[in-house]
Amino acid sequence: PELASLRERGRSLREQLRVLEAEESELEQRFYLGALQLPNRTHPAVPVGDQSQAQVLEVVGKKPVFDFKPKGHLELGEGLDIIRQRRLSHVSGHRSYYLCGAGALLQHALVTFTLQKLLSKGFLPMTVPDLLRGAVFEGCGVQPSAAPSQVYSIDPARFEDLCLAGSSEVGIAGYFMDHAVQLQDLPVRVVCSSTCYRAETDTGREPWGLYRVHQFTKVEMFGVTAAERGTESEELLDEFLGLQKEIFSELGLHYR
């Protein structure tokens, strides 16, 4: 009789669990969708408003002045036969391009230069997957299902919930997702060179040259900080900004 009673109690508990698990799933979905509506916080020093509110904080170097009308990078590149962006509708469509000869070597040189610079500063080199699940994008503040979306989704009939990353930031964030880091190991500084894929559906005005293209190579700096003092994130951001300025200055570029 005791065994029968316990078995009956087990059946009752399973039935209660079935109801509670369904309720838990519904609540989790509701709160998760609500959380997706919360925007990322912006830096308190960022002006509120549109582009007209932007402020120039610093200008480095002097913009060169020419006694002739200078050519843009696309016109120069096409003249030297190191960039091809025209007549590609039959190959890869709009907003694609080829780099040839010195153009391809220049891209490799810039990537190598930047990687070596950051490795000398103690950054951890990493390679990441190009295909990632939607939850990883959502964790970075990107909603792959938005319409229109800048994210390329892979055929869901063959690959469920996989998208092409628009930045190695997403892959690195995925690496640290549900991953414990010891406090004494922070901050973690990561550098990654990856191919970035973007649908670039925003067409406020027609882009010109190698800008807002569908695929490009980028070197990313990524940091994970503690939040014990509340200033660690801003300090690392300032460090990254300083490194970016070093890179541009060493390349002899005028920038703001």
PDB file of C-alpha atoms in Angstrom:
ATOM      1  CA  PRO A   1       0.000   0.000   0.000  1.00  0.00           C
ATOM      2  CA  GLU A   2       2.874   2.412   0.783  1.00  0.00           C
ATOM      3  CA  LEU A   3       4.494   1.789  -2.607  1.00  0.00           C
ATOM      4  CA  ALA A   4       1.190   2.313  -4.400  1.00  0.00           C
ATOM      5  CA  SER A   5       0.697   5.549  -2.483  1.00  0.00           C
ATOM      6  CA  LEU A   6       4.182   6.802  -3.425  1.00  0.00           C
ATOM      7  CA  ARG A   7       3.643   5.900  -7.081  1.00  0.00           C
ATOM      8  CA  GLU A   8       0.347   7.744  -7.099  1.00  0.00           C
ATOM      9  CA  ARG A   9       2.098  10.772  -5.521  1.00  0.00           C
ATOM     10  CA  GLY A  10       4.789  10.565  -8.242  1.00  0.00           C
ATOM     11  CA  ARG A  11       2.104  10.667 -10.950  1.00  0.00           C
ATOM     12  CA  SER A  12       0.493  13.678  -9.247  1.00  0.00           C
ATOM     13  CA  LEU A  13       3.837  15.522  -9.060  1.00  0.00           C
ATOM     14  CA  ARG A  14       4.537  14.817 -12.741  1.00  0.00           C
ATOM     15  CA  GLU A  15       1.162  16.296 -13.654  1.00  0.00           C
ATOM     16  CA  GLN A  16       1.849  19.403 -11.536  1.00  0.00           C
ATOM     17  CA  LEU A  17       5.285  19.752 -13.172  1.00  0.00           C
ATOM     18  CA  ARG A  18       3.772  19.485 -16.650  1.00  0.00           C
ATOM     19  CA  VAL A  19       1.472  22.443 -15.903  1.00  0.00           C
ATOM     20  CA  LEU A  20       4.225  24.486 -14.215  1.00  0.00           C
ATOM     21  CA  GLU A  21       6.779  23.856 -16.996  1.00  0.00           C
ATOM     22  CA  ALA A  22       4.302  25.081 -19.617  1.00  0.00           C
ATOM     23  CA  GLU A  23       3.708  28.203 -17.500  1.00  0.00           C
ATOM     24  CA  GLU A  24       7.463  28.697 -17.045  1.00  0.00           C
ATOM     25  CA  SER A  25       8.048  28.451 -20.803  1.00  0.00           C
ATOM     26  CA  GLU A  26       5.321  31.012 -21.515  1.00  0.00           C
ATOM     27  CA  LEU A  27       6.680  33.427 -18.882  1.00  0.00           C
ATOM     28  CA  GLU A  28      10.254  33.037 -20.089  1.00  0.00           C
ATOM     29  CA  GLN A  29       9.218  33.782 -23.681  1.00  0.00           C
ATOM     30  CA  ARG A  30       7.185  36.815 -22.608  1.00  0.00           C
ATOM     31  CA  PHE A  31       9.941  38.329 -20.468  1.00  0.00           C
ATOM     32  CA  TYR A  32      12.660  37.519 -23.035  1.00  0.00           C
ATOM     33  CA  LEU A  33      10.740  39.315 -25.779  1.00  0.00           C
ATOM     34  CA  GLY A  34      10.241  42.233 -23.385  1.00  0.00           C
ATOM     35  CA  ALA A  35      13.953  42.325 -22.582  1.00  0.00           C
ATOM     36  CA  LEU A  36      14.755  42.550 -26.311  1.00  0.00           C
ATOM     37  CA  GLN A  37      12.947  45.890 -26.381  1.00  0.00           C
ATOM     38  CA  LEU A  38      15.386  47.393 -23.863  1.00  0.00           C
ATOM     39  CA  PRO A  39      18.034  49.453 -25.693  1.00  0.00           C
ATOM     40  CA  ASN A  40      21.764  49.336 -24.933  1.00  0.00           C
ATOM     41  CA  ARG A  41      22.854  52.186 -22.710  1.00  0.00           C
ATOM     42  CA  THR A  42      24.829  54.917 -24.449  1.00  0.00           C
ATOM     43  CA  HIS A  43      27.838  56.682 -22.992  1.00  0.00           C
ATOM     44  CA  PRO A  44      26.651  59.616 -20.840  1.00  0.00           C
ATOM     45  CA  ALA A  45      28.834  62.024 -22.852  1.00  0.00           C
ATOM     46  CA  VAL A  46      27.110  61.166 -26.157  1.00  0.00           C
ATOM     47  CA  PRO A  47      24.873  64.056 -27.352  1.00  0.00           C
ATOM     48  CA  VAL A  48      21.185  63.222 -27.715  1.00  0.00           C
ATOM     49  CA  GLY A  49      19.771  63.784 -31.195  1.00  0.00           C
ATOM     50  CA  ASP A  50      20.582  63.214 -34.846  1.00  0.00           C
ATOM     51  CA  GLN A  51      23.837  63.670 -36.745  1.00  0.00           C
ATOM     52  CA  SER A  52      23.555  67.457 -36.465  1.00  0.00           C
ATOM     53  CA  GLN A  53      24.257  67.127 -32.721  1.00  0.00           C
ATOM     54  CA  ALA A  54      27.596  65.355 -33.289  1.00  0.00           C
ATOM     55  CA  GLN A  55      30.642  67.091 -31.833  1.00  0.00           C
ATOM     56  CA  VAL A  56      34.223  67.088 -33.132  1.00  0.00           C
ATOM     57  CA  LEU A  57      36.357  66.262 -30.085  1.00  0.00           C
ATOM     58  CA  GLU A  58      39.790  66.195 -31.708  1.00  0.00           C
ATOM     59  CA  VAL A  59      41.445  66.662 -35.101  1.00  0.00           C
ATOM     60  CA  VAL A  60      44.808  64.965 -35.699  1.00  0.00           C
ATOM     61  CA  GLY A  61      47.099  66.057 -38.533  1.00  0.00           C
ATOM     62  CA  LYS A  62      46.180  68.392 -41.346  1.00  0.00           C
ATOM     63  CA  LYS A  63      43.946  67.663 -44.284  1.00  0.00           C
ATOM     64  CA  PRO A  64      46.144  67.814 -47.388  1.00  0.00           C
ATOM     65  CA  VAL A  65      45.482  70.602 -49.870  1.00  0.00           C
ATOM     66  CA  PHE A  66      46.019  69.919 -53.588  1.00  0.00           C
ATOM     67  CA  ASP A  67      46.387  72.333 -56.503  1.00  0.00           C
ATOM     68  CA  PHE A  68      44.313  69.933 -58.617  1.00  0.00           C
ATOM     69  CA  LYS A  69      41.040  68.072 -58.215  1.00  0.00           C
ATOM     70  CA  PRO A  70      41.951  64.874 -56.304  1.00  0.00           C
ATOM     71  CA  LYS A  71      40.498  61.518 -57.328  1.00  0.00           C
ATOM     72  CA  GLY A  72      38.589  59.296 -54.922  1.00  0.00           C
ATOM     73  CA  HIS A  73      39.717  55.806 -53.923  1.00  0.00           C
ATOM     74  CA  LEU A  74      37.399  54.103 -56.418  1.00  0.00           C
ATOM     75  CA  GLU A  75      38.556  56.172 -59.402  1.00  0.00           C
ATOM     76  CA  LEU A  76      42.213  55.692 -58.416  1.00  0.00           C
ATOM     77  CA  GLY A  77      41.732  51.978 -57.801  1.00  0.00           C
ATOM     78  CA  GLU A  78      39.951  51.375 -61.085  1.00  0.00           C
ATOM     79  CA  GLY A  79      42.600  53.368 -62.968  1.00  0.00           C
ATOM     80  CA  LEU A  80      45.345  51.207 -61.424  1.00  0.00           C
ATOM     81  CA  ASP A  81      43.282  48.031 -62.008  1.00  0.00           C
ATOM     82  CA  ILE A  82      43.461  47.093 -58.307  1.00  0.00           C
ATOM     83  CA  ILE A  83      39.725  47.595 -57.573  1.00  0.00           C
ATOM     84  CA  ARG A  84      36.850  46.329 -59.668  1.00  0.00           C
ATOM     85  CA  GLN A  85      33.322  47.262 -58.656  1.00  0.00           C
ATOM     86  CA  ARG A  86      31.599  47.766 -61.990  1.00  0.00           C
ATOM     87  CA  ARG A  87      30.134  45.144 -64.318  1.00  0.00           C
ATOM     88  CA  LEU A  88      29.535  42.624 -61.523  1.00  0.00           C
ATOM     89  CA  SER A  89      25.754  42.155 -61.812  1.00  0.00           C
ATOM     90  CA  HIS A  90      26.282  38.771 -63.497  1.00  0.00           C
ATOM     91  CA  VAL A  91      28.791  37.643 -60.806  1.00  0.00           C
ATOM     92  CA  SER A  92      27.681  38.819 -57.378  1.00  0.00           C
ATOM     93  CA  GLY A  93      25.291  41.723 -57.825  1.00  0.00           C
ATOM     94  CA  HIS A  94      25.205  45.191 -56.355  1.00  0.00           C
ATOM     95  CA  ARG A  95      27.655  46.409 -53.647  1.00  0.00           C
ATOM     96  CA  SER A  96      30.303  43.784 -54.251  1.00  0.00           C
ATOM     97  CA  TYR A  97      33.880  44.232 -55.443  1.00  0.00           C
ATOM     98  CA  TYR A  98      37.199  42.608 -56.322  1.00  0.00           C
ATOM     99  CA  LEU A  99      40.624  43.626 -55.032  1.00  0.00           C
ATOM    100  CA  CYS A 100      43.428  42.649 -57.391  1.00  0.00           C
ATOM    101  CA  GLY A 101      47.220  42.792 -57.266  1.00  0.00           C
ATOM    102  CA  ALA A 102      48.370  45.629 -55.021  1.00  0.00           C
ATOM    103  CA  GLY A 103      44.773  46.109 -53.806  1.00  0.00           C
ATOM    104  CA  ALA A 104      44.629  42.579 -52.379  1.00  0.00           C
ATOM    105  CA  LEU A 105      48.148  42.924 -50.932  1.00  0.00           C
ATOM    106  CA  LEU A 106      47.220  46.252 -49.326  1.00  0.00           C
ATOM    107  CA  GLN A 107      44.275  44.627 -47.504  1.00  0.00           C
ATOM    108  CA  HIS A 108      46.503  41.799 -46.212  1.00  0.00           C
ATOM    109  CA  ALA A 109      49.176  44.303 -45.177  1.00  0.00           C
ATOM    110  CA  LEU A 110      46.711  46.448 -43.213  1.00  0.00           C
ATOM    111  CA  VAL A 111      45.309  43.387 -41.412  1.00  0.00           C
ATOM    112  CA  THR A 112      48.814  42.108 -40.563  1.00  0.00           C
ATOM    113  CA  PHE A 113      49.972  45.554 -39.420  1.00  0.00           C
ATOM    114  CA  THR A 114      46.995  45.930 -37.082  1.00  0.00           C
ATOM    115  CA  LEU A 115      47.207  42.381 -35.701  1.00  0.00           C
ATOM    116  CA  GLN A 116      50.905  42.757 -34.924  1.00  0.00           C
ATOM    117  CA  LYS A 117      50.240  46.092 -33.242  1.00  0.00           C
ATOM    118  CA  LEU A 118      47.586  44.648 -30.944  1.00  0.00           C
ATOM    119  CA  LEU A 119      49.416  41.396 -30.219  1.00  0.00           C
ATOM    120  CA  SER A 120      52.337  43.485 -28.954  1.00  0.00           C
ATOM    121  CA  LYS A 121      49.859  45.104 -26.525  1.00  0.00           C
ATOM    122  CA  GLY A 122      48.889  41.748 -25.003  1.00  0.00           C
ATOM    123  CA  PHE A 123      45.686  41.054 -26.926  1.00  0.00           C
ATOM    124  CA  LEU A 124      44.491  37.439 -27.205  1.00  0.00           C
ATOM    125  CA  PRO A 125      44.217  36.455 -30.909  1.00  0.00           C
ATOM    126  CA  MET A 126      41.065  34.565 -31.848  1.00  0.00           C
ATOM    127  CA  THR A 127      39.268  33.196 -34.894  1.00  0.00           C
ATOM    128  CA  VAL A 128      35.492  32.865 -34.748  1.00  0.00           C
ATOM    129  CA  PRO A 129      32.668  31.089 -36.630  1.00  0.00           C
ATOM    130  CA  ASP A 130      30.980  33.089 -39.369  1.00  0.00           C
ATOM    131  CA  LEU A 131      27.672  31.271 -38.761  1.00  0.00           C
ATOM    132  CA  LEU A 132      26.012  31.868 -35.396  1.00  0.00           C
ATOM    133  CA  ARG A 133      22.646  31.325 -33.759  1.00  0.00           C
ATOM    134  CA  GLY A 134      20.092  34.114 -33.407  1.00  0.00           C
ATOM    135  CA  ALA A 135      20.398  34.290 -29.597  1.00  0.00           C
ATOM    136  CA  VAL A 136      24.059  35.362 -29.936  1.00  0.00           C
ATOM    137  CA  PHE A 137      23.055  38.272 -32.215  1.00  0.00           C
ATOM    138  CA  GLU A 138      20.263  39.224 -29.815  1.00  0.00           C
ATOM    139  CA  GLY A 139      22.782  39.286 -26.964  1.00  0.00           C
ATOM    140  CA  CYS A 140      24.727  41.887 -28.967  1.00  0.00           C
ATOM    141  CA  GLY A 141      21.645  44.043 -29.492  1.00  0.00           C
ATOM    142  CA  VAL A 142      20.936  42.835 -33.052  1.00  0.00           C
ATOM    143  CA  GLN A 143      17.605  41.270 -33.998  1.00  0.00           C
ATOM    144  CA  PRO A 144      18.118  38.988 -37.030  1.00  0.00           C
ATOM    145  CA  SER A 145      14.357  38.714 -37.572  1.00  0.00           C
ATOM    146  CA  ALA A 146      13.858  42.494 -37.870  1.00  0.00           C
ATOM    147  CA  ALA A 147      12.415  43.755 -41.148  1.00  0.00           C
ATOM    148  CA  PRO A 148      14.396  44.982 -42.949  1.00  0.00           C
ATOM    149  CA  SER A 149      17.429  43.290 -41.409  1.00  0.00           C
ATOM    150  CA  GLN A 150      21.140  43.799 -42.075  1.00  0.00           C
ATOM    151  CA  VAL A 151      21.724  40.153 -41.137  1.00  0.00           C
ATOM    152  CA  TYR A 152      21.898  37.370 -43.720  1.00  0.00           C
ATOM    153  CA  SER A 153      19.890  34.333 -42.570  1.00  0.00           C
ATOM    154  CA  ILE A 154      20.769  30.884 -43.892  1.00  0.00           C
ATOM    155  CA  ASP A 155      18.001  28.780 -45.489  1.00  0.00           C
ATOM    156  CA  PRO A 156      15.948  27.686 -42.427  1.00  0.00           C
ATOM    157  CA  ALA A 157      14.714  24.606 -44.283  1.00  0.00           C
ATOM    158  CA  ARG A 158      18.274  23.219 -44.170  1.00  0.00           C
ATOM    159  CA  PHE A 159      19.937  25.043 -41.258  1.00  0.00           C
ATOM    160  CA  GLU A 160      17.720  26.020 -38.343  1.00  0.00           C
ATOM    161  CA  ASP A 161      18.498  29.385 -36.741  1.00  0.00           C
ATOM    162  CA  LEU A 162      21.859  30.228 -38.314  1.00  0.00           C
ATOM    163  CA  CYS A 163      22.936  33.670 -39.556  1.00  0.00           C
ATOM    164  CA  LEU A 164      26.095  35.174 -41.072  1.00  0.00           C
ATOM    165  CA  ALA A 165      27.947  37.492 -38.682  1.00  0.00           C
ATOM    166  CA  GLY A 166      28.322  41.141 -39.668  1.00  0.00           C
ATOM    167  CA  SER A 167      31.280  41.497 -37.302  1.00  0.00           C
ATOM    168  CA  SER A 168      33.601  39.233 -35.315  1.00  0.00           C
ATOM    169  CA  GLU A 169      32.163  41.015 -32.264  1.00  0.00           C
ATOM    170  CA  VAL A 170      29.207  38.603 -32.416  1.00  0.00           C
ATOM    171  CA  GLY A 171      31.412  35.502 -32.506  1.00  0.00           C
ATOM    172  CA  ILE A 172      33.632  36.731 -29.660  1.00  0.00           C
ATOM    173  CA  ALA A 173      30.558  37.592 -27.573  1.00  0.00           C
ATOM    174  CA  GLY A 174      29.307  34.062 -28.257  1.00  0.00           C
ATOM    175  CA  TYR A 175      32.609  32.670 -26.957  1.00  0.00           C
ATOM    176  CA  PHE A 176      32.046  34.406 -23.607  1.00  0.00           C
ATOM    177  CA  MET A 177      28.311  33.598 -23.542  1.00  0.00           C
ATOM    178  CA  ASP A 178      27.498  31.462 -20.438  1.00  0.00           C
ATOM    179  CA  HIS A 179      31.241  31.371 -19.786  1.00  0.00           C
ATOM    180  CA  ALA A 180      32.812  32.230 -16.427  1.00  0.00           C
ATOM    181  CA  VAL A 181      35.926  34.437 -16.352  1.00  0.00           C
ATOM    182  CA  GLN A 182      37.993  34.721 -13.171  1.00  0.00           C
ATOM    183  CA  LEU A 183      38.004  38.235 -11.722  1.00  0.00           C
ATOM    184  CA  GLN A 184      41.810  38.279 -11.560  1.00  0.00           C
ATOM    185  CA  ASP A 185      41.952  37.572 -15.326  1.00  0.00           C
ATOM    186  CA  LEU A 186      40.011  40.730 -16.216  1.00  0.00           C
ATOM    187  CA  PRO A 187      40.098  42.737 -18.346  1.00  0.00           C
ATOM    188  CA  VAL A 188      40.308  40.327 -21.266  1.00  0.00           C
ATOM    189  CA  ARG A 189      41.439  41.963 -24.524  1.00  0.00           C
ATOM    190  CA  VAL A 190      40.697  40.028 -27.724  1.00  0.00           C
ATOM    191  CA  VAL A 191      41.695  40.764 -31.329  1.00  0.00           C
ATOM    192  CA  CYS A 192      40.100  39.012 -34.279  1.00  0.00           C
ATOM    193  CA  SER A 193      40.284  39.443 -38.041  1.00  0.00           C
ATOM    194  CA  SER A 194      37.179  38.179 -39.809  1.00  0.00           C
ATOM    195  CA  THR A 195      35.055  38.474 -42.910  1.00  0.00           C
ATOM    196  CA  CYS A 196      31.947  40.553 -42.169  1.00  0.00           C
ATOM    197  CA  TYR A 197      28.657  40.019 -44.025  1.00  0.00           C
ATOM    198  CA  ARG A 198      25.996  42.745 -44.099  1.00  0.00           C
ATOM    199  CA  ALA A 199      22.819  43.009 -46.138  1.00  0.00           C
ATOM    200  CA  GLU A 200      23.051  46.836 -45.921  1.00  0.00           C
ATOM    201  CA  THR A 201      19.421  47.500 -46.777  1.00  0.00           C
ATOM    202  CA  ASP A 202      19.627  51.091 -45.555  1.00  0.00           C
ATOM    203  CA  THR A 203      19.549  53.213 -48.725  1.00  0.00           C
ATOM    204  CA  GLY A 204      19.188  56.796 -47.462  1.00  0.00           C
ATOM    205  CA  ARG A 205      21.531  57.657 -50.292  1.00  0.00           C
ATOM    206  CA  GLU A 206      23.442  55.543 -52.758  1.00  0.00           C
ATOM    207  CA  PRO A 207      26.835  54.563 -51.300  1.00  0.00           C
ATOM    208  CA  TRP A 208      29.950  55.307 -53.302  1.00  0.00           C
ATOM    209  CA  GLY A 209      33.031  53.128 -53.572  1.00  0.00           C
ATOM    210  CA  LEU A 210      34.007  50.496 -51.032  1.00  0.00           C
ATOM    211  CA  TYR A 211      31.516  51.715 -48.437  1.00  0.00           C
ATOM    212  CA  ARG A 212      28.415  49.919 -47.175  1.00  0.00           C
ATOM    213  CA  VAL A 213      29.381  46.853 -49.190  1.00  0.00           C
ATOM    214  CA  HIS A 214      27.987  43.377 -48.497  1.00  0.00           C
ATOM    215  CA  GLN A 215      31.282  41.752 -47.490  1.00  0.00           C
ATOM    216  CA  PHE A 216      34.547  43.071 -46.113  1.00  0.00           C
ATOM    217  CA  THR A 217      37.450  42.174 -43.809  1.00  0.00           C
ATOM    218  CA  LYS A 218      37.791  43.885 -40.442  1.00  0.00           C
ATOM    219  CA  VAL A 219      40.119  43.664 -37.444  1.00  0.00           C
ATOM    220  CA  GLU A 220      38.107  43.902 -34.222  1.00  0.00           C
ATOM    221  CA  MET A 221      39.153  44.896 -30.705  1.00  0.00           C
ATOM    222  CA  PHE A 222      36.891  43.348 -28.056  1.00  0.00           C
ATOM    223  CA  GLY A 223      37.089  43.680 -24.286  1.00  0.00           C
ATOM    224  CA  VAL A 224      35.508  42.005 -21.272  1.00  0.00           C
ATOM    225  CA  THR A 225      35.822  44.000 -18.048  1.00  0.00           C
ATOM    226  CA  ALA A 226      34.843  43.722 -14.414  1.00  0.00           C
ATOM    227  CA  ALA A 227      32.313  46.151 -12.923  1.00  0.00           C
ATOM    228  CA  GLU A 228      33.678  46.401  -9.390  1.00  0.00           C
ATOM    229  CA  ARG A 229      34.410  50.141  -9.495  1.00  0.00           C
ATOM    230  CA  GLY A 230      31.977  51.061 -12.262  1.00  0.00           C
ATOM    231  CA  THR A 231      34.699  52.731 -14.350  1.00  0.00           C
ATOM    232  CA  GLU A 232      36.435  49.678 -15.859  1.00  0.00           C
ATOM    233  CA  SER A 233      34.455  49.677 -19.115  1.00  0.00           C
ATOM    234  CA  GLU A 234      35.117  53.360 -19.826  1.00  0.00           C
ATOM    235  CA  GLU A 235      38.823  52.937 -19.017  1.00  0.00           C
ATOM    236  CA  LEU A 236      39.118  50.064 -21.500  1.00  0.00           C
ATOM    237  CA  LEU A 237      37.189  52.044 -24.117  1.00  0.00           C
ATOM    238  CA  ASP A 238      39.679  54.907 -23.701  1.00  0.00           C
ATOM    239  CA  GLU A 239      42.539  52.419 -24.087  1.00  0.00           C
ATOM    240  CA  PHE A 240      41.013  51.047 -27.306  1.00  0.00           C
ATOM    241  CA  LEU A 241      40.465  54.585 -28.639  1.00  0.00           C
ATOM    242  CA  GLY A 242      44.114  55.402 -27.914  1.00  0.00           C
ATOM    243  CA  LEU A 243      45.202  52.305 -29.855  1.00  0.00           C
ATOM    244  CA  GLN A 244      43.012  53.278 -32.809  1.00  0.00           C
ATOM    245  CA  LYS A 245      44.628  56.728 -32.824  1.00  0.00           C
ATOM    246  CA  GLU A 246      48.097  55.146 -32.721  1.00  0.00           C
ATOM    247  CA  ILE A 247      47.203  52.962 -35.710  1.00  0.00           C
ATOM    248  CA  PHE A 248      45.919  55.889 -37.793  1.00  0.00           C
ATOM    249  CA  SER A 249      48.875  58.096 -36.849  1.00  0.00           C
ATOM    250  CA  GLU A 250      51.437  55.401 -37.681  1.00  0.00           C
ATOM    251  CA  LEU A 251      49.762  55.029 -41.081  1.00  0.00           C
ATOM    252  CA  GLY A 252      50.271  58.775 -41.580  1.00  0.00           C
ATOM    253  CA  LEU A 253      46.570  59.522 -41.871  1.00  0.00           C
ATOM    254  CA  HIS A 254      44.749  62.751 -41.027  1.00  0.00           C
ATOM    255  CA  TYR A 255      41.640  61.985 -38.986  1.00  0.00           C
ATOM    256  CA  ARG A 256      39.119  63.410 -36.549  1.00  0.00           C
TER     257      ARG A 256
END
